[in-house]
Coordinates of C-alpha atoms in Angstrom, one line a residue:
M1 CA -1.8 -25.6 18.4
P2 CA -1.4 -22.6 16.1
L3 CA -4.4 -21.7 13.9
Y4 CA -2.6 -22.1 10.5
Q5 CA -2.7 -26.0 11.3
S6 CA -6.2 -26.2 11.1
Q7 CA -6.9 -24.0 8.3
D8 CA -5.9 -24.3 4.5
I9 CA -5.2 -21.4 2.4
K10 CA -5.6 -21.0 -1.4
I11 CA -3.9 -18.2 -3.2
Y12 CA -4.4 -17.2 -6.7
N13 CA -1.0 -17.3 -7.9
S14 CA -0.2 -14.9 -11.1
I15 CA 2.3 -17.2 -12.7
S16 CA 0.1 -20.2 -12.7
G17 CA -3.2 -18.3 -13.4
E18 CA -4.8 -20.6 -10.7
K19 CA -5.9 -21.0 -7.1
E20 CA -3.0 -23.0 -5.4
T21 CA -2.9 -24.5 -1.9
F22 CA -0.6 -22.2 0.1
K23 CA 2.5 -24.2 1.5
P24 CA 5.3 -22.0 3.1
I25 CA 9.0 -23.3 2.3
N26 CA 9.6 -23.2 6.1
E27 CA 6.5 -24.3 8.3
G28 CA 5.0 -21.8 10.5
H29 CA 7.3 -19.1 8.7
I30 CA 6.5 -16.7 5.8
G31 CA 8.6 -14.5 3.9
M32 CA 6.6 -11.8 2.0
Y33 CA 8.0 -8.8 -0.2
V34 CA 5.9 -6.2 -1.7
C35 CA 7.1 -3.3 -4.2
G36 CA 7.0 0.0 -2.0
P37 CA 6.4 3.5 -3.3
T38 CA 8.9 5.7 -5.4
V39 CA 9.1 8.7 -2.9
Y40 CA 9.0 11.6 -5.4
S41 CA 5.4 12.9 -4.7
N42 CA 2.5 12.3 -2.5
V43 CA 1.2 8.7 -2.1
H44 CA -1.5 7.8 -4.7
L45 CA -4.8 6.5 -3.6
G46 CA -4.4 3.7 -5.9
N47 CA -1.0 2.8 -4.1
V48 CA -3.0 3.0 -0.7
R49 CA -5.2 0.4 -1.9
T50 CA -2.6 -2.0 -3.0
F51 CA -0.7 -1.5 0.3
M52 CA -4.1 -1.8 2.2
S53 CA -4.7 -5.2 0.5
F54 CA -1.4 -6.5 1.6
D55 CA -1.7 -5.1 5.1
M56 CA -4.8 -7.1 5.4
I57 CA -3.1 -10.4 3.9
F58 CA -0.2 -9.5 6.3
R59 CA -2.8 -9.4 9.5
Y60 CA -4.6 -12.6 8.7
L61 CA -1.4 -14.6 8.1
K62 CA -0.3 -13.2 11.6
H63 CA -3.6 -14.1 13.3
L64 CA -3.3 -17.5 12.0
G65 CA -0.1 -17.8 14.0
Y66 CA 2.4 -17.6 11.2
K67 CA 5.7 -15.7 11.8
V68 CA 5.6 -13.4 8.9
R69 CA 8.8 -11.3 7.6
Y70 CA 7.1 -8.8 5.7
V71 CA 9.5 -6.6 3.6
R72 CA 8.4 -3.6 1.8
N73 CA 11.0 -1.4 0.2
I74 CA 11.2 2.6 -0.6
T75 CA 12.6 3.3 -4.0
D76 CA 14.8 6.4 -3.6
A77 CA 16.9 6.3 -6.6
G78 CA 17.1 4.5 -10.2
H79 CA 13.3 4.9 -11.1
L80 CA 13.4 6.8 -14.5
E81 CA 10.6 8.6 -16.2
N82 CA 8.0 6.4 -17.9
D83 CA 9.5 3.3 -16.1
A84 CA 11.9 3.1 -19.0
D85 CA 15.7 2.9 -19.2
T86 CA 15.9 6.5 -20.4
G87 CA 14.8 9.8 -19.2
E88 CA 15.3 11.6 -16.0
D89 CA 15.3 10.0 -12.5
K90 CA 11.8 10.8 -11.0
I91 CA 13.2 12.1 -7.7
T92 CA 16.0 14.1 -9.3
K93 CA 13.5 15.6 -11.5
K94 CA 11.3 16.7 -8.5
A95 CA 14.5 18.2 -6.8
R96 CA 15.6 20.0 -9.5
L97 CA 11.9 21.7 -10.1
E98 CA 11.8 22.4 -6.2
Q99 CA 15.5 23.7 -6.1
I100 CA 16.3 21.1 -3.3
E101 CA 18.4 18.2 -2.6
P102 CA 17.1 14.7 -3.8
M103 CA 17.3 13.4 -0.4
E104 CA 15.1 16.2 0.8
V105 CA 12.5 14.9 -1.7
V106 CA 12.8 11.4 -0.4
Q107 CA 12.7 12.6 3.3
R108 CA 9.4 14.7 2.5
Y109 CA 7.6 12.1 0.9
T110 CA 8.7 9.0 2.7
V111 CA 7.1 11.1 5.7
D112 CA 3.9 11.5 3.7
F113 CA 3.8 8.0 3.1
H114 CA 4.3 7.0 6.6
N115 CA 1.6 9.4 7.9
I116 CA -1.0 8.4 5.4
L117 CA -0.5 4.5 6.0
N118 CA -0.6 5.4 10.0
T119 CA -4.0 7.1 9.3
F120 CA -5.5 4.2 7.7
N121 CA -4.2 1.9 10.5
F122 CA -1.5 0.1 8.6
L123 CA 1.0 -2.3 10.6
P124 CA 4.5 -1.6 9.6
P125 CA 6.5 -3.9 7.7
S126 CA 9.0 -6.2 9.6
I127 CA 11.7 -4.3 7.6
E128 CA 11.6 -1.4 5.2
P129 CA 14.8 -1.2 3.0
T130 CA 15.7 1.8 0.7
A131 CA 17.2 1.4 -2.8
T132 CA 20.2 3.6 -1.9
G133 CA 21.2 1.7 1.3
H134 CA 21.7 -1.5 -1.0
I135 CA 23.7 -0.3 -3.7
I136 CA 27.0 -2.7 -2.8
E137 CA 24.4 -5.7 -2.9
Q138 CA 23.0 -4.5 -6.2
I139 CA 26.7 -4.4 -7.8
E140 CA 27.3 -7.9 -6.5
L141 CA 24.2 -9.1 -8.1
I142 CA 25.2 -7.5 -11.5
K143 CA 28.5 -9.2 -11.4
D144 CA 26.7 -12.6 -10.7
I145 CA 24.6 -12.0 -14.0
I146 CA 27.6 -11.1 -16.0
D147 CA 29.8 -13.9 -14.8
N148 CA 26.8 -16.1 -15.9
G149 CA 26.8 -14.8 -19.4
F150 CA 23.4 -12.8 -19.1
A151 CA 24.6 -9.3 -19.1
Y152 CA 26.9 -7.0 -21.0
E153 CA 28.6 -3.8 -20.3
I154 CA 28.9 -0.9 -22.7
N155 CA 29.9 2.5 -22.4
G156 CA 29.6 2.4 -18.5
S157 CA 26.2 1.0 -18.5
V158 CA 25.3 -2.8 -18.0
Y159 CA 22.3 -4.2 -19.7
F160 CA 20.5 -7.6 -19.3
D161 CA 20.6 -9.7 -22.3
V162 CA 17.1 -10.9 -22.8
H163 CA 17.3 -12.7 -25.9
K164 CA 20.6 -14.7 -24.3
F165 CA 18.4 -15.4 -21.2
N166 CA 15.7 -16.7 -23.5
E167 CA 17.7 -19.3 -24.9
T168 CA 17.8 -21.3 -21.7
N169 CA 14.9 -19.8 -19.8
E170 CA 11.6 -18.4 -20.4
Y171 CA 11.2 -14.6 -20.3
G172 CA 7.4 -13.4 -20.2
K173 CA 6.1 -16.6 -18.0
L174 CA 4.4 -14.1 -15.5
S175 CA 2.8 -11.7 -18.0
K176 CA 2.4 -14.4 -20.3
R177 CA 4.1 -12.5 -23.1
K178 CA 6.3 -14.1 -25.9
L179 CA 9.5 -12.7 -26.7
E180 CA 8.9 -12.9 -30.3
D181 CA 5.8 -10.6 -29.9
L182 CA 7.6 -8.1 -28.0
I183 CA 10.4 -7.9 -30.5
H184 CA 7.5 -7.2 -33.2
N185 CA 5.8 -4.8 -31.3
T186 CA 9.1 -2.9 -30.0
R187 CA 10.2 0.2 -32.0
E188 CA 13.9 1.5 -31.8
L189 CA 13.9 4.8 -29.7
D190 CA 16.4 7.2 -29.5
G191 CA 18.8 6.9 -26.7
Q192 CA 18.6 3.0 -26.6
S193 CA 21.7 2.5 -29.4
D194 CA 23.9 1.3 -26.5
K195 CA 21.5 -1.7 -26.2
K196 CA 22.2 -5.0 -28.2
N197 CA 18.4 -5.3 -28.4
P198 CA 15.4 -2.8 -27.5
Q199 CA 14.0 -5.6 -25.1
D200 CA 17.1 -5.6 -23.0
F201 CA 16.9 -3.6 -19.8
A202 CA 19.2 -1.8 -17.6
L203 CA 21.1 -3.2 -14.6
W204 CA 23.3 -0.2 -13.9
K205 CA 23.0 3.1 -16.0
K206 CA 26.1 5.5 -16.5
A207 CA 25.5 8.6 -14.9
E208 CA 25.8 11.7 -17.1
P209 CA 27.7 14.7 -15.8
Q210 CA 24.3 16.5 -14.4
H211 CA 23.0 13.5 -12.9
I212 CA 23.3 13.9 -8.9
M213 CA 22.3 10.7 -7.5
R214 CA 25.5 8.7 -8.4
W215 CA 27.7 5.8 -7.0
P216 CA 31.2 4.4 -7.9
S217 CA 31.2 0.9 -9.6
P218 CA 33.3 -1.6 -11.6
W219 CA 31.7 0.1 -14.6
G220 CA 32.1 3.6 -13.4
D221 CA 29.9 6.2 -11.8
G222 CA 26.2 5.4 -12.3
F223 CA 23.1 4.2 -10.5
P224 CA 21.2 1.0 -10.5
G225 CA 18.2 0.0 -12.7
W226 CA 14.9 -0.1 -11.1
H227 CA 14.2 -3.7 -11.5
L228 CA 17.5 -4.8 -10.2
E229 CA 16.8 -2.9 -6.7
C230 CA 13.9 -5.0 -5.6
T231 CA 15.6 -8.2 -6.5
A232 CA 18.7 -7.2 -4.1
M233 CA 16.5 -6.3 -1.4
S234 CA 14.1 -9.1 -1.4
T235 CA 16.6 -11.9 -1.6
K236 CA 19.0 -10.2 0.9
Y237 CA 16.3 -10.3 3.5
L238 CA 14.1 -13.3 2.4
G239 CA 16.5 -15.7 0.7
D240 CA 17.0 -16.5 -3.0
R241 CA 13.7 -18.4 -2.8
F242 CA 10.6 -16.8 -0.6
D243 CA 7.0 -17.4 -0.3
I244 CA 5.0 -14.4 -1.6
H245 CA 5.7 -11.6 -3.7
G246 CA 3.1 -8.8 -4.2
G247 CA 2.4 -5.5 -5.9
G248 CA 0.1 -3.7 -8.2
M249 CA -1.3 -5.2 -11.3
D250 CA 0.9 -2.4 -13.2
L251 CA 3.9 -3.8 -11.9
K252 CA 3.5 -7.4 -13.7
F253 CA 5.4 -6.3 -16.9
P254 CA 8.0 -5.4 -17.1
H255 CA 9.1 -4.7 -13.3
H256 CA 8.1 -8.2 -11.8
E257 CA 9.1 -10.0 -15.2
C258 CA 12.5 -8.4 -14.8
E259 CA 12.8 -9.8 -11.3
I260 CA 12.1 -13.1 -12.3
A261 CA 14.7 -12.9 -14.9
Q262 CA 17.3 -11.4 -12.8
N263 CA 17.0 -14.0 -10.1
E264 CA 17.2 -17.0 -12.3
A265 CA 20.4 -15.5 -14.1
A266 CA 21.9 -14.9 -11.0
K267 CA 20.8 -17.7 -8.8
G268 CA 19.6 -20.3 -11.1
E269 CA 16.1 -20.6 -9.8
S270 CA 12.8 -18.6 -9.8
P271 CA 12.8 -16.4 -6.7
V272 CA 9.0 -16.6 -5.7
N273 CA 6.4 -19.4 -5.1
Y274 CA 3.4 -17.3 -5.2
W275 CA 3.0 -14.2 -7.0
M276 CA 0.0 -11.7 -6.0
H277 CA -1.3 -8.8 -7.7
A278 CA -3.6 -6.2 -6.5
N279 CA -6.0 -4.7 -9.1
M280 CA -6.5 -1.1 -10.0
L281 CA -8.6 1.7 -8.5
E282 CA -10.8 3.9 -10.7
L283 CA -12.6 7.1 -9.8
N284 CA -16.1 7.3 -11.1
G285 CA -15.7 4.6 -13.7
Q286 CA -12.3 6.2 -15.2
R287 CA -8.8 5.6 -14.4
M288 CA -7.5 8.2 -12.1
S289 CA -5.0 10.6 -14.1
K290 CA -3.3 13.8 -13.0
T291 CA -3.6 15.1 -16.8
T292 CA -7.4 14.7 -17.0
G293 CA -8.0 15.9 -13.6
N294 CA -9.8 12.6 -12.7
I295 CA -7.8 12.2 -9.5
V296 CA -8.2 12.5 -5.7
N297 CA -5.4 12.2 -3.1
P298 CA -5.9 10.4 0.2
Q299 CA -5.8 13.6 2.3
E300 CA -8.3 15.4 0.2
L301 CA -10.6 12.2 0.7
L302 CA -10.2 12.5 4.4
S303 CA -10.7 16.1 4.7
G304 CA -13.8 16.4 2.1
D305 CA -11.7 19.2 0.5
N306 CA -12.2 18.0 -3.2
T307 CA -15.2 18.4 -6.1
F308 CA -16.0 14.7 -6.2
F309 CA -17.5 13.6 -2.8
S310 CA -20.0 15.4 -0.8
K311 CA -18.5 15.1 2.4
A312 CA -15.1 13.9 4.3
F313 CA -14.8 10.4 5.2
A314 CA -13.3 8.7 8.2
P315 CA -10.0 6.3 7.6
S316 CA -11.8 3.3 8.7
V317 CA -15.0 4.0 6.4
I318 CA -12.8 4.3 3.5
R319 CA -10.8 1.0 4.6
F320 CA -14.1 -0.6 4.9
F321 CA -15.0 0.5 1.4
I322 CA -11.8 -1.0 0.0
A323 CA -12.4 -4.2 1.8
Q324 CA -15.7 -4.8 0.2
A325 CA -14.1 -5.5 -3.1
H326 CA -11.8 -8.6 -3.6
Y327 CA -8.1 -7.5 -3.9
R328 CA -7.8 -8.7 -7.5
S329 CA -11.0 -6.9 -8.8
V330 CA -11.1 -3.4 -10.3
L331 CA -12.6 -1.1 -7.6
D332 CA -14.4 2.0 -8.6
L333 CA -14.4 4.9 -6.0
T334 CA -17.8 6.8 -5.9
N335 CA -19.7 9.0 -3.8
D336 CA -22.7 6.9 -3.6
G337 CA -20.2 3.7 -2.8
L338 CA -18.6 5.5 -0.1
L339 CA -21.9 6.9 1.6
A340 CA -23.2 3.1 1.3
S341 CA -20.0 2.0 3.0
E342 CA -20.4 4.4 5.9
K343 CA -23.9 3.1 6.6
G344 CA -22.7 -0.4 6.4
F345 CA -19.6 0.6 8.8
N346 CA -22.1 2.3 11.4
R347 CA -24.4 -0.7 11.5
L348 CA -21.4 -3.0 12.1
M349 CA -20.0 -0.7 14.8
E350 CA -23.5 -0.3 16.3
A351 CA -23.8 -4.1 16.6
I352 CA -20.5 -4.5 18.3
N353 CA -21.4 -1.9 20.7
L354 CA -24.5 -4.2 21.5
L355 CA -22.4 -7.2 22.4
D356 CA -21.5 -6.6 26.2
G357 CA -25.2 -6.0 27.0
L358 CA -26.5 -9.2 25.3
K359 CA -28.4 -11.6 27.8
T360 CA -27.5 -15.2 27.6
S361 CA -29.5 -18.2 27.9
D362 CA -29.4 -22.1 28.5
A363 CA -29.2 -22.9 24.8
S364 CA -28.2 -21.2 21.6
S365 CA -30.7 -21.0 18.6
I366 CA -27.8 -20.1 16.3
N367 CA -24.6 -22.2 15.2
V368 CA -21.7 -19.8 15.9
N369 CA -19.0 -22.3 15.3
N370 CA -20.3 -22.9 12.1
W371 CA -20.6 -19.2 11.5
K372 CA -17.1 -18.7 12.7
Q373 CA -15.6 -21.3 10.0
K374 CA -17.4 -19.4 7.3
C375 CA -15.4 -16.3 8.1
Y376 CA -12.2 -18.4 8.0
D377 CA -13.4 -20.2 4.9
A378 CA -13.8 -16.6 3.2
M379 CA -10.3 -15.6 4.2
N380 CA -8.7 -18.8 3.3
D381 CA -10.4 -18.5 -0.2
D382 CA -7.6 -16.1 -1.6
F383 CA -8.2 -13.4 1.2
N384 CA -11.9 -13.0 -0.1
S385 CA -12.8 -9.9 2.3
P386 CA -16.2 -9.2 0.6
V387 CA -17.5 -12.6 1.5
L388 CA -15.9 -12.5 5.1
I389 CA -17.9 -9.0 5.3
A390 CA -21.0 -10.7 4.2
H391 CA -20.7 -13.0 7.1
L392 CA -20.1 -10.5 9.5
F393 CA -23.3 -8.9 8.6
E394 CA -25.0 -12.5 9.5
A395 CA -23.5 -11.7 12.6
V396 CA -25.0 -8.3 13.0
K397 CA -28.3 -10.0 12.2
Y398 CA -27.8 -12.6 15.0
I399 CA -26.8 -9.7 17.3
N400 CA -29.8 -7.8 16.8
Q401 CA -32.1 -11.0 17.3
I402 CA -30.7 -11.7 20.6
K403 CA -31.0 -8.2 21.7
D404 CA -34.8 -8.3 20.6
E405 CA -35.2 -11.9 22.2
S406 CA -36.2 -13.5 18.9
A407 CA -32.8 -15.7 19.0
T408 CA -30.9 -17.0 22.1
I409 CA -27.4 -17.6 22.8
T410 CA -25.2 -19.4 25.6
T411 CA -22.4 -17.6 27.6
Q412 CA -19.9 -19.7 26.0
D413 CA -21.2 -19.1 22.2
L414 CA -21.4 -15.3 23.1
E415 CA -17.6 -15.3 23.9
V416 CA -16.8 -17.1 20.7
L417 CA -19.1 -14.5 18.8
K418 CA -17.4 -11.5 20.6
T419 CA -13.9 -13.2 19.8
T420 CA -14.4 -14.0 16.2
I421 CA -15.9 -10.4 15.5
H422 CA -12.9 -8.7 17.4
N423 CA -10.4 -10.8 15.4
F424 CA -11.9 -10.3 12.1
V425 CA -13.1 -6.8 12.4
F426 CA -10.3 -5.1 14.1
D427 CA -7.2 -7.6 13.8
V428 CA -7.6 -8.8 10.3
L429 CA -9.5 -6.0 8.6
G430 CA -7.6 -3.3 10.6
L431 CA -10.9 -1.1 11.1
Q432 CA -11.1 1.0 14.1
S433 CA -14.1 1.5 16.4
Q434 CA -16.3 4.5 16.4
S435 CA -15.1 5.2 19.9
S436 CA -11.5 5.4 18.6
T437 CA -12.5 7.5 15.8
T438 CA -14.4 9.9 17.8
N439 CA -11.5 10.1 20.6
N440 CA -9.2 10.9 17.9
S441 CA -11.4 13.6 16.3
N442 CA -12.0 14.9 20.0
K443 CA -8.5 15.3 20.4
S444 CA -7.8 17.0 17.1
E445 CA -10.9 19.3 18.0
D446 CA -9.2 20.2 21.3
K447 CA -5.8 20.8 19.8
L448 CA -7.5 23.3 17.4
S449 CA -9.5 25.1 20.2
N450 CA -6.4 25.4 22.1
I451 CA -4.2 26.8 19.2
V452 CA -7.1 29.5 18.3
E453 CA -7.2 30.4 21.8
L454 CA -3.6 31.0 21.9
L455 CA -3.6 33.2 18.8
I456 CA -6.8 35.0 20.5
N457 CA -4.6 35.9 23.3
M458 CA -1.6 37.1 21.1
R459 CA -4.4 39.2 19.2
Q460 CA -5.7 41.0 22.6
E461 CA -2.2 41.6 23.6
A462 CA -1.2 43.1 20.2
R463 CA -4.4 45.5 20.6
A464 CA -3.6 46.2 24.1
N465 CA 0.0 47.4 23.0
K466 CA -1.8 49.4 19.9
D467 CA -0.1 47.0 17.5
F468 CA -3.3 47.0 15.3
K469 CA -1.3 45.7 12.2
L470 CA -0.5 42.4 14.0
S471 CA -4.0 42.3 15.5
D472 CA -5.5 42.5 12.0
Q473 CA -3.2 40.1 10.5
I474 CA -4.0 37.3 13.0
R475 CA -7.7 37.8 12.3
D476 CA -7.6 38.1 8.6
E477 CA -5.3 35.0 8.2
L478 CA -7.5 32.9 10.6
A479 CA -10.4 34.0 8.5
E480 CA -8.8 32.6 5.3
I481 CA -8.5 29.1 6.6
G482 CA -12.0 29.3 7.7
I483 CA -12.0 30.2 11.4
Q484 CA -14.0 33.4 12.1
L485 CA -13.5 35.6 15.1
K486 CA -16.1 37.6 16.7
D487 CA -15.6 40.2 19.1
G488 CA -18.2 40.6 22.0
K489 CA -18.7 42.2 25.4
D490 CA -17.8 38.9 26.9
G491 CA -14.5 38.4 24.9
T492 CA -13.5 37.2 21.6
T493 CA -15.4 33.8 20.3
F494 CA -14.7 31.7 16.9
T495 CA -16.4 29.5 14.7
V496 CA -15.0 27.0 12.0
N497 CA -16.5 27.3 8.6

């Protein structure tokens, strides 16, 4: 019997504002869509937190025995500056600034995105569609919305008619915003004169002559609206109605609100049963911002090459830190917080390493099955990872008591303890053991040593050929990156600063 049949999950549904008992549309199967990155820059640490939250949720649902189709898209066109209907495409702007092709930008930052997520031990999604790979589906979706009377074409662009839609539907039900309030708070902006109303949003935008990323359509050459892309990709792979849609809190309005409106306008039904939103990540009590300099990217946090933190932190320590806060709560990233998480992570791993050496007895003085269910109860309560971690540290206490012989455990209960800890620490939370981290670190150090030794040999060969310019260049450029060469009677050695 699959585990999910004995566990009742409650999910906080953003659209109702309440925790609801989770019931998938098709028993044993779950469709989950999460809005992925717009690949015009290195992935933001706040985005990593969001994707890490849904990676943990994906892992837990799979652990329970569900067959999960997890779709997380790549936005590689159509996302304009300031998340608006005017301005330059973010990817095109980056390409113009760097004087490269837009798809070079897409490739560079998609690779960066995957590398960072792999470093943090993410599971890959089931499907990772791109916006540019689904232009036909988006055009067909626009046709349906126009045919149903909820969109209009003007001067080669197509806009969603929010006022018309609101006559028979409720625009704003996810974000709890009333159209009347939006009208009152909206000012007319330059470049929006084509719209009937400022609240209307673009489904298809006419491409100006200088716009590089463009596709033919019934309305002329153009490109899709950002909101439309996710509606097309989610429904193509998960159906017109699916179980879970996730993303960051900042996407609730207008992005997810527009997704709901588009689907209802095209298909006549709301697309999602459970809307889930991960909260923001702050740095030292303030919002991360490039303009204020209050920002650190994932690679800087991993390498220690930043001014905010006293040292580098391992990926699993950062992952453990993030899991110590509920996904719906604001998380403040601080040096003290990471140092405390590192100590906690090490304590947890040290206890796990003791498991194989524990002695068993004829009777257990601890109730392992009760503790095991408490771990499940925590995750069943809207994926409450901080409460789960608190229960895992109860197990740390048990392990140390058994080691010190102040508590006893049977062979059978010890196996339950081992299996449960492994399931939740490694499979659900996605942490990696110290040995894995150490092995990876040792491999990296070995590779570095081999590379430096190769350069030392090249330098020696250059000196033997009296090519002192090359010899000095190798020494000086290694010094610039913190690798000091020292020549001695027994040869050349190096140190890393």
